[in-house]
């Protein structure tokens, strides 16, 4: 993507009512919407997050399918989620928002028990040991997710990385967390949840064309 095109998308994001782009200082001091997302959406419907949302494919598709829920895509790269934000506006989806910030600040963005469900879609697996702290399912991230989820709230991990799948599954089993569903090749499983195989990201479609297995885990934190 050229720099001019990126700049155009950044500028257009500034005009979108469904895009929130706080500074890091605003996030870590007294973020306006923390604990108040019901006011942003003007309803008390359950909220689902897509962390590292990229173009926002899951955010948008789930918002279409579940109009009685609210969806927030989070990514630091605003030029990517521009597509999702624009699509939501074009289709009149009022249950969609995009937040430009780092995933590590998720507890600064949301209050306790404010989120009903989390989707982590095709994150960087951070395979090198020294990158463990950046894996989006490491114990520190899981603790942050637990602090913002309602009691019984679910987390979904969908990835093409066998390493990420195995790392997360082993961690969850070792901690005694509740694993609701897990499969190493979800498209070969006739019992796969519809929201898993019925929505595909841009990169996922490429992986499937290359015959790469897509893994999936749904779990709850005790």
PDB file of C-alpha atoms in Angstrom:
ATOM      1  CA  UNK A   1       0.000   0.000   0.000  1.00  0.00           C
ATOM      2  CA  UNK A   2       1.469   3.343  -1.059  1.00  0.00           C
ATOM      3  CA  UNK A   3       2.126   6.106   1.465  1.00  0.00           C
ATOM      4  CA  UNK A   4      -0.407   8.401  -0.233  1.00  0.00           C
ATOM      5  CA  UNK A   5      -3.091   5.740   0.003  1.00  0.00           C
ATOM      6  CA  UNK A   6      -2.266   5.127   3.670  1.00  0.00           C
ATOM      7  CA  UNK A   7      -2.463   8.839   4.410  1.00  0.00           C
ATOM      8  CA  UNK A   8      -5.812   9.040   2.638  1.00  0.00           C
ATOM      9  CA  UNK A   9      -7.159   6.203   4.777  1.00  0.00           C
ATOM     10  CA  UNK A  10      -5.805   7.723   7.990  1.00  0.00           C
ATOM     11  CA  UNK A  11      -7.499  11.021   7.125  1.00  0.00           C
ATOM     12  CA  UNK A  12     -10.762   9.286   6.258  1.00  0.00           C
ATOM     13  CA  UNK A  13     -10.683   7.374   9.555  1.00  0.00           C
ATOM     14  CA  UNK A  14     -10.722  10.729  11.329  1.00  0.00           C
ATOM     15  CA  UNK A  15     -14.145  11.422   9.812  1.00  0.00           C
ATOM     16  CA  UNK A  16     -15.699   8.076  10.740  1.00  0.00           C
ATOM     17  CA  UNK A  17     -17.953   8.098  13.804  1.00  0.00           C
ATOM     18  CA  UNK A  18     -17.275   4.393  14.344  1.00  0.00           C
ATOM     19  CA  UNK A  19     -13.484   4.856  14.656  1.00  0.00           C
ATOM     20  CA  UNK A  20     -11.796   5.856  17.912  1.00  0.00           C
ATOM     21  CA  UNK A  21      -8.095   6.737  17.815  1.00  0.00           C
ATOM     22  CA  UNK A  22      -6.865   7.831  21.265  1.00  0.00           C
ATOM     23  CA  UNK A  23      -3.247   8.626  22.033  1.00  0.00           C
ATOM     24  CA  UNK A  24      -1.363   6.252  24.318  1.00  0.00           C
ATOM     25  CA  UNK A  25      -1.514   8.903  27.039  1.00  0.00           C
ATOM     26  CA  UNK A  26      -5.290   9.165  26.674  1.00  0.00           C
ATOM     27  CA  UNK A  27      -5.554   5.397  26.908  1.00  0.00           C
ATOM     28  CA  UNK A  28      -3.453   5.057  30.037  1.00  0.00           C
ATOM     29  CA  UNK A  29      -4.772   8.014  32.030  1.00  0.00           C
ATOM     30  CA  UNK A  30      -8.558   8.190  31.819  1.00  0.00           C
ATOM     31  CA  UNK A  31      -9.875   6.740  28.578  1.00  0.00           C
ATOM     32  CA  UNK A  32     -13.263   8.217  27.795  1.00  0.00           C
ATOM     33  CA  UNK A  33     -15.112   5.001  26.990  1.00  0.00           C
ATOM     34  CA  UNK A  34     -13.654   2.606  29.567  1.00  0.00           C
ATOM     35  CA  UNK A  35     -16.615   1.066  31.375  1.00  0.00           C
ATOM     36  CA  UNK A  36     -18.969   3.193  29.277  1.00  0.00           C
ATOM     37  CA  UNK A  37     -19.211   1.399  25.960  1.00  0.00           C
ATOM     38  CA  UNK A  38     -22.967   0.991  26.426  1.00  0.00           C
ATOM     39  CA  UNK A  39     -23.139   4.774  26.117  1.00  0.00           C
ATOM     40  CA  UNK A  40     -21.076   4.690  22.930  1.00  0.00           C
ATOM     41  CA  UNK A  41     -23.413   2.168  21.317  1.00  0.00           C
ATOM     42  CA  UNK A  42     -26.476   3.653  23.031  1.00  0.00           C
ATOM     43  CA  UNK A  43     -27.634   0.215  24.195  1.00  0.00           C
ATOM     44  CA  UNK A  44     -26.791  -2.499  26.726  1.00  0.00           C
ATOM     45  CA  UNK A  45     -26.249  -5.283  24.203  1.00  0.00           C
ATOM     46  CA  UNK A  46     -23.363  -7.740  24.765  1.00  0.00           C
ATOM     47  CA  UNK A  47     -19.985  -6.706  23.362  1.00  0.00           C
ATOM     48  CA  UNK A  48     -17.616  -8.875  21.342  1.00  0.00           C
ATOM     49  CA  UNK A  49     -13.991  -7.895  20.674  1.00  0.00           C
ATOM     50  CA  UNK A  50     -11.844  -8.881  17.720  1.00  0.00           C
ATOM     51  CA  UNK A  51      -8.225  -8.416  18.810  1.00  0.00           C
ATOM     52  CA  UNK A  52      -5.730  -7.731  16.046  1.00  0.00           C
ATOM     53  CA  UNK A  53      -8.673  -7.300  13.701  1.00  0.00           C
ATOM     54  CA  UNK A  54      -6.746  -6.437  10.530  1.00  0.00           C
ATOM     55  CA  UNK A  55      -9.293  -5.511   7.878  1.00  0.00           C
ATOM     56  CA  UNK A  56     -12.082  -6.273  10.340  1.00  0.00           C
ATOM     57  CA  UNK A  57     -13.631  -9.181   8.463  1.00  0.00           C
ATOM     58  CA  UNK A  58     -14.796 -10.978  11.599  1.00  0.00           C
ATOM     59  CA  UNK A  59     -16.037  -7.783  13.212  1.00  0.00           C
ATOM     60  CA  UNK A  60     -18.135  -6.920  10.172  1.00  0.00           C
ATOM     61  CA  UNK A  61     -19.455 -10.377   9.355  1.00  0.00           C
ATOM     62  CA  UNK A  62     -20.485 -11.156  12.931  1.00  0.00           C
ATOM     63  CA  UNK A  63     -22.123  -7.734  13.210  1.00  0.00           C
ATOM     64  CA  UNK A  64     -24.233  -8.564  10.172  1.00  0.00           C
ATOM     65  CA  UNK A  65     -25.258 -11.926  11.610  1.00  0.00           C
ATOM     66  CA  UNK A  66     -25.923 -10.719  15.162  1.00  0.00           C
ATOM     67  CA  UNK A  67     -27.540  -7.261  15.092  1.00  0.00           C
ATOM     68  CA  UNK A  68     -28.469  -7.612  18.776  1.00  0.00           C
ATOM     69  CA  UNK A  69     -24.778  -7.623  19.772  1.00  0.00           C
ATOM     70  CA  UNK A  70     -22.075  -4.956  19.552  1.00  0.00           C
ATOM     71  CA  UNK A  71     -18.670  -5.569  17.981  1.00  0.00           C
ATOM     72  CA  UNK A  72     -15.369  -3.758  18.411  1.00  0.00           C
ATOM     73  CA  UNK A  73     -12.312  -4.427  16.256  1.00  0.00           C
ATOM     74  CA  UNK A  74      -8.963  -3.477  17.789  1.00  0.00           C
ATOM     75  CA  UNK A  75      -5.742  -2.983  15.848  1.00  0.00           C
ATOM     76  CA  UNK A  76      -2.839  -0.541  15.895  1.00  0.00           C
ATOM     77  CA  UNK A  77      -2.846  -0.310  12.097  1.00  0.00           C
ATOM     78  CA  UNK A  78      -5.619   2.072  11.167  1.00  0.00           C
ATOM     79  CA  UNK A  79      -4.992   1.786   7.429  1.00  0.00           C
ATOM     80  CA  UNK A  80      -6.024  -1.847   7.676  1.00  0.00           C
ATOM     81  CA  UNK A  81      -9.273  -1.537   9.614  1.00  0.00           C
ATOM     82  CA  UNK A  82     -10.253   1.436   7.437  1.00  0.00           C
ATOM     83  CA  UNK A  83     -11.872  -1.122   5.129  1.00  0.00           C
ATOM     84  CA  UNK A  84     -14.020  -2.565   7.915  1.00  0.00           C
ATOM     85  CA  UNK A  85     -14.997   0.851   9.249  1.00  0.00           C
ATOM     86  CA  UNK A  86     -15.988   2.065   5.800  1.00  0.00           C
ATOM     87  CA  UNK A  87     -17.982  -1.084   5.068  1.00  0.00           C
ATOM     88  CA  UNK A  88     -19.887  -0.691   8.346  1.00  0.00           C
ATOM     89  CA  UNK A  89     -20.821   2.863   7.424  1.00  0.00           C
ATOM     90  CA  UNK A  90     -21.793   1.922   3.869  1.00  0.00           C
ATOM     91  CA  UNK A  91     -24.022  -0.891   5.157  1.00  0.00           C
ATOM     92  CA  UNK A  92     -25.485   1.113   8.036  1.00  0.00           C
ATOM     93  CA  UNK A  93     -24.119  -1.222  10.713  1.00  0.00           C
ATOM     94  CA  UNK A  94     -24.525   0.759  13.916  1.00  0.00           C
ATOM     95  CA  UNK A  95     -23.315  -2.101  16.126  1.00  0.00           C
ATOM     96  CA  UNK A  96     -19.690  -1.782  14.972  1.00  0.00           C
ATOM     97  CA  UNK A  97     -16.715   0.245  16.224  1.00  0.00           C
ATOM     98  CA  UNK A  98     -12.969   0.170  15.634  1.00  0.00           C
ATOM     99  CA  UNK A  99     -10.403   1.160  18.239  1.00  0.00           C
ATOM    100  CA  UNK A 100      -6.851   1.984  17.206  1.00  0.00           C
ATOM    101  CA  UNK A 101      -4.581   0.985  20.068  1.00  0.00           C
ATOM    102  CA  UNK A 102      -2.164  -1.698  21.273  1.00  0.00           C
ATOM    103  CA  UNK A 103      -3.637  -4.980  22.535  1.00  0.00           C
ATOM    104  CA  UNK A 104      -1.518  -4.640  25.689  1.00  0.00           C
ATOM    105  CA  UNK A 105      -3.729  -1.706  26.685  1.00  0.00           C
ATOM    106  CA  UNK A 106      -6.957  -3.701  26.602  1.00  0.00           C
ATOM    107  CA  UNK A 107      -7.545  -3.219  30.346  1.00  0.00           C
ATOM    108  CA  UNK A 108      -7.235   0.531  29.835  1.00  0.00           C
ATOM    109  CA  UNK A 109      -9.909   0.368  27.151  1.00  0.00           C
ATOM    110  CA  UNK A 110     -12.540  -1.711  28.948  1.00  0.00           C
ATOM    111  CA  UNK A 111     -13.896  -2.015  32.452  1.00  0.00           C
ATOM    112  CA  UNK A 112     -14.385  -5.157  34.512  1.00  0.00           C
ATOM    113  CA  UNK A 113     -17.117  -7.471  33.178  1.00  0.00           C
ATOM    114  CA  UNK A 114     -17.698  -5.218  30.170  1.00  0.00           C
ATOM    115  CA  UNK A 115     -16.920  -7.751  27.431  1.00  0.00           C
ATOM    116  CA  UNK A 116     -18.876 -10.919  26.640  1.00  0.00           C
ATOM    117  CA  UNK A 117     -16.632 -12.566  24.069  1.00  0.00           C
ATOM    118  CA  UNK A 118     -13.199 -12.217  22.479  1.00  0.00           C
ATOM    119  CA  UNK A 119     -11.983 -13.343  19.057  1.00  0.00           C
ATOM    120  CA  UNK A 120      -8.259 -13.621  18.298  1.00  0.00           C
ATOM    121  CA  UNK A 121      -7.959 -14.200  14.570  1.00  0.00           C
ATOM    122  CA  UNK A 122      -4.657 -15.216  12.972  1.00  0.00           C
ATOM    123  CA  UNK A 123      -2.272 -13.479  15.366  1.00  0.00           C
ATOM    124  CA  UNK A 124       1.487 -13.439  14.855  1.00  0.00           C
ATOM    125  CA  UNK A 125       2.543 -16.656  16.665  1.00  0.00           C
ATOM    126  CA  UNK A 126       5.777 -15.075  17.930  1.00  0.00           C
ATOM    127  CA  UNK A 127       7.578 -18.415  17.727  1.00  0.00           C
ATOM    128  CA  UNK A 128      10.946 -17.339  19.150  1.00  0.00           C
ATOM    129  CA  UNK A 129      11.204 -17.846  22.912  1.00  0.00           C
ATOM    130  CA  UNK A 130      12.269 -14.250  23.512  1.00  0.00           C
ATOM    131  CA  UNK A 131       9.003 -13.159  21.899  1.00  0.00           C
ATOM    132  CA  UNK A 132       6.846 -15.164  24.345  1.00  0.00           C
ATOM    133  CA  UNK A 133       5.620 -11.993  26.054  1.00  0.00           C
ATOM    134  CA  UNK A 134       4.112 -10.866  22.756  1.00  0.00           C
ATOM    135  CA  UNK A 135       2.049 -14.012  22.151  1.00  0.00           C
ATOM    136  CA  UNK A 136      -1.576 -13.015  22.439  1.00  0.00           C
ATOM    137  CA  UNK A 137      -2.470 -16.033  24.562  1.00  0.00           C
ATOM    138  CA  UNK A 138       0.399 -15.850  27.044  1.00  0.00           C
ATOM    139  CA  UNK A 139      -0.511 -15.825  30.776  1.00  0.00           C
ATOM    140  CA  UNK A 140      -0.283 -12.028  31.072  1.00  0.00           C
ATOM    141  CA  UNK A 141      -2.665 -11.459  28.165  1.00  0.00           C
ATOM    142  CA  UNK A 142      -5.029 -14.131  29.483  1.00  0.00           C
ATOM    143  CA  UNK A 143      -5.107 -12.335  32.850  1.00  0.00           C
ATOM    144  CA  UNK A 144      -6.039  -9.088  31.099  1.00  0.00           C
ATOM    145  CA  UNK A 145      -8.801 -10.799  29.137  1.00  0.00           C
ATOM    146  CA  UNK A 146     -10.172 -12.378  32.306  1.00  0.00           C
ATOM    147  CA  UNK A 147     -10.360  -8.960  33.951  1.00  0.00           C
ATOM    148  CA  UNK A 148     -12.590  -7.472  31.243  1.00  0.00           C
ATOM    149  CA  UNK A 149     -14.749 -10.524  30.470  1.00  0.00           C
ATOM    150  CA  UNK A 150     -18.077 -11.222  32.110  1.00  0.00           C
ATOM    151  CA  UNK A 151     -18.316 -14.373  34.193  1.00  0.00           C
ATOM    152  CA  UNK A 152     -18.457 -17.249  31.730  1.00  0.00           C
ATOM    153  CA  UNK A 153     -17.273 -15.107  28.813  1.00  0.00           C
ATOM    154  CA  UNK A 154     -15.599 -17.012  25.974  1.00  0.00           C
ATOM    155  CA  UNK A 155     -12.363 -16.554  24.052  1.00  0.00           C
ATOM    156  CA  UNK A 156     -11.900 -17.843  20.505  1.00  0.00           C
ATOM    157  CA  UNK A 157      -8.501 -18.444  18.884  1.00  0.00           C
ATOM    158  CA  UNK A 158      -8.404 -19.132  15.159  1.00  0.00           C
ATOM    159  CA  UNK A 159      -4.997 -19.547  13.534  1.00  0.00           C
ATOM    160  CA  UNK A 160      -3.064 -21.287  10.781  1.00  0.00           C
ATOM    161  CA  UNK A 161      -0.113 -21.733  13.161  1.00  0.00           C
ATOM    162  CA  UNK A 162       0.208 -25.239  14.579  1.00  0.00           C
ATOM    163  CA  UNK A 163       2.711 -23.773  17.041  1.00  0.00           C
ATOM    164  CA  UNK A 164       0.253 -21.169  18.341  1.00  0.00           C
ATOM    165  CA  UNK A 165      -2.502 -23.764  18.574  1.00  0.00           C
ATOM    166  CA  UNK A 166      -0.309 -26.217  20.473  1.00  0.00           C
ATOM    167  CA  UNK A 167       1.179 -23.567  22.748  1.00  0.00           C
ATOM    168  CA  UNK A 168      -2.242 -22.233  23.702  1.00  0.00           C
ATOM    169  CA  UNK A 169      -3.846 -25.642  24.145  1.00  0.00           C
ATOM    170  CA  UNK A 170      -1.000 -26.838  26.353  1.00  0.00           C
ATOM    171  CA  UNK A 171      -1.119 -23.674  28.437  1.00  0.00           C
ATOM    172  CA  UNK A 172      -4.874 -23.922  28.942  1.00  0.00           C
ATOM    173  CA  UNK A 173      -4.710 -27.593  29.882  1.00  0.00           C
ATOM    174  CA  UNK A 174      -1.876 -26.956  32.310  1.00  0.00           C
ATOM    175  CA  UNK A 175      -3.837 -24.186  34.002  1.00  0.00           C
ATOM    176  CA  UNK A 176      -7.031 -26.218  34.213  1.00  0.00           C
ATOM    177  CA  UNK A 177      -9.027 -23.814  32.047  1.00  0.00           C
ATOM    178  CA  UNK A 178     -12.299 -24.890  30.428  1.00  0.00           C
ATOM    179  CA  UNK A 179     -11.731 -25.915  26.809  1.00  0.00           C
ATOM    180  CA  UNK A 180     -15.099 -25.868  25.068  1.00  0.00           C
ATOM    181  CA  UNK A 181     -13.900 -26.886  21.608  1.00  0.00           C
ATOM    182  CA  UNK A 182     -10.519 -27.555  20.005  1.00  0.00           C
ATOM    183  CA  UNK A 183      -9.556 -28.899  16.592  1.00  0.00           C
ATOM    184  CA  UNK A 184      -6.306 -28.859  14.623  1.00  0.00           C
ATOM    185  CA  UNK A 185      -8.064 -28.693  11.214  1.00  0.00           C
ATOM    186  CA  UNK A 186     -11.464 -27.136  11.750  1.00  0.00           C
ATOM    187  CA  UNK A 187     -12.635 -27.340   8.126  1.00  0.00           C
ATOM    188  CA  UNK A 188     -12.425 -31.142   8.219  1.00  0.00           C
ATOM    189  CA  UNK A 189     -14.670 -31.346  11.287  1.00  0.00           C
ATOM    190  CA  UNK A 190     -18.369 -31.744  10.513  1.00  0.00           C
ATOM    191  CA  UNK A 191     -19.224 -30.396  13.984  1.00  0.00           C
ATOM    192  CA  UNK A 192     -17.292 -27.147  13.579  1.00  0.00           C
ATOM    193  CA  UNK A 193     -19.236 -24.056  14.777  1.00  0.00           C
ATOM    194  CA  UNK A 194     -20.820 -22.064  11.948  1.00  0.00           C
ATOM    195  CA  UNK A 195     -19.243 -18.776  13.026  1.00  0.00           C
ATOM    196  CA  UNK A 196     -15.816 -20.398  12.644  1.00  0.00           C
ATOM    197  CA  UNK A 197     -16.143 -21.784   9.128  1.00  0.00           C
ATOM    198  CA  UNK A 198     -18.794 -19.332   7.934  1.00  0.00           C
ATOM    199  CA  UNK A 199     -16.532 -16.288   8.234  1.00  0.00           C
ATOM    200  CA  UNK A 200     -13.125 -16.102   6.571  1.00  0.00           C
ATOM    201  CA  UNK A 201     -10.495 -13.382   6.748  1.00  0.00           C
ATOM    202  CA  UNK A 202      -8.496 -12.170   3.752  1.00  0.00           C
ATOM    203  CA  UNK A 203      -5.431 -14.129   4.824  1.00  0.00           C
ATOM    204  CA  UNK A 204      -7.450 -17.185   5.780  1.00  0.00           C
ATOM    205  CA  UNK A 205      -8.726 -17.517   2.234  1.00  0.00           C
ATOM    206  CA  UNK A 206      -5.140 -17.467   1.019  1.00  0.00           C
ATOM    207  CA  UNK A 207      -4.144 -20.144   3.530  1.00  0.00           C
ATOM    208  CA  UNK A 208      -7.045 -22.353   2.440  1.00  0.00           C
ATOM    209  CA  UNK A 209      -6.018 -21.994  -1.211  1.00  0.00           C
ATOM    210  CA  UNK A 210      -2.601 -23.299  -0.132  1.00  0.00           C
ATOM    211  CA  UNK A 211      -4.306 -26.226   1.651  1.00  0.00           C
ATOM    212  CA  UNK A 212      -3.078 -25.053   5.043  1.00  0.00           C
ATOM    213  CA  UNK A 213      -4.976 -26.397   8.036  1.00  0.00           C
ATOM    214  CA  UNK A 214      -6.874 -23.826  10.106  1.00  0.00           C
ATOM    215  CA  UNK A 215      -6.931 -24.535  13.830  1.00  0.00           C
ATOM    216  CA  UNK A 216      -9.479 -23.311  16.366  1.00  0.00           C
ATOM    217  CA  UNK A 217      -9.910 -23.267  20.141  1.00  0.00           C
ATOM    218  CA  UNK A 218     -12.856 -21.932  22.149  1.00  0.00           C
ATOM    219  CA  UNK A 219     -12.311 -21.658  25.887  1.00  0.00           C
ATOM    220  CA  UNK A 220     -13.295 -20.020  29.161  1.00  0.00           C
ATOM    221  CA  UNK A 221     -10.957 -18.777  31.878  1.00  0.00           C
ATOM    222  CA  UNK A 222     -11.800 -19.987  35.358  1.00  0.00           C
TER     223      UNK A 222
END
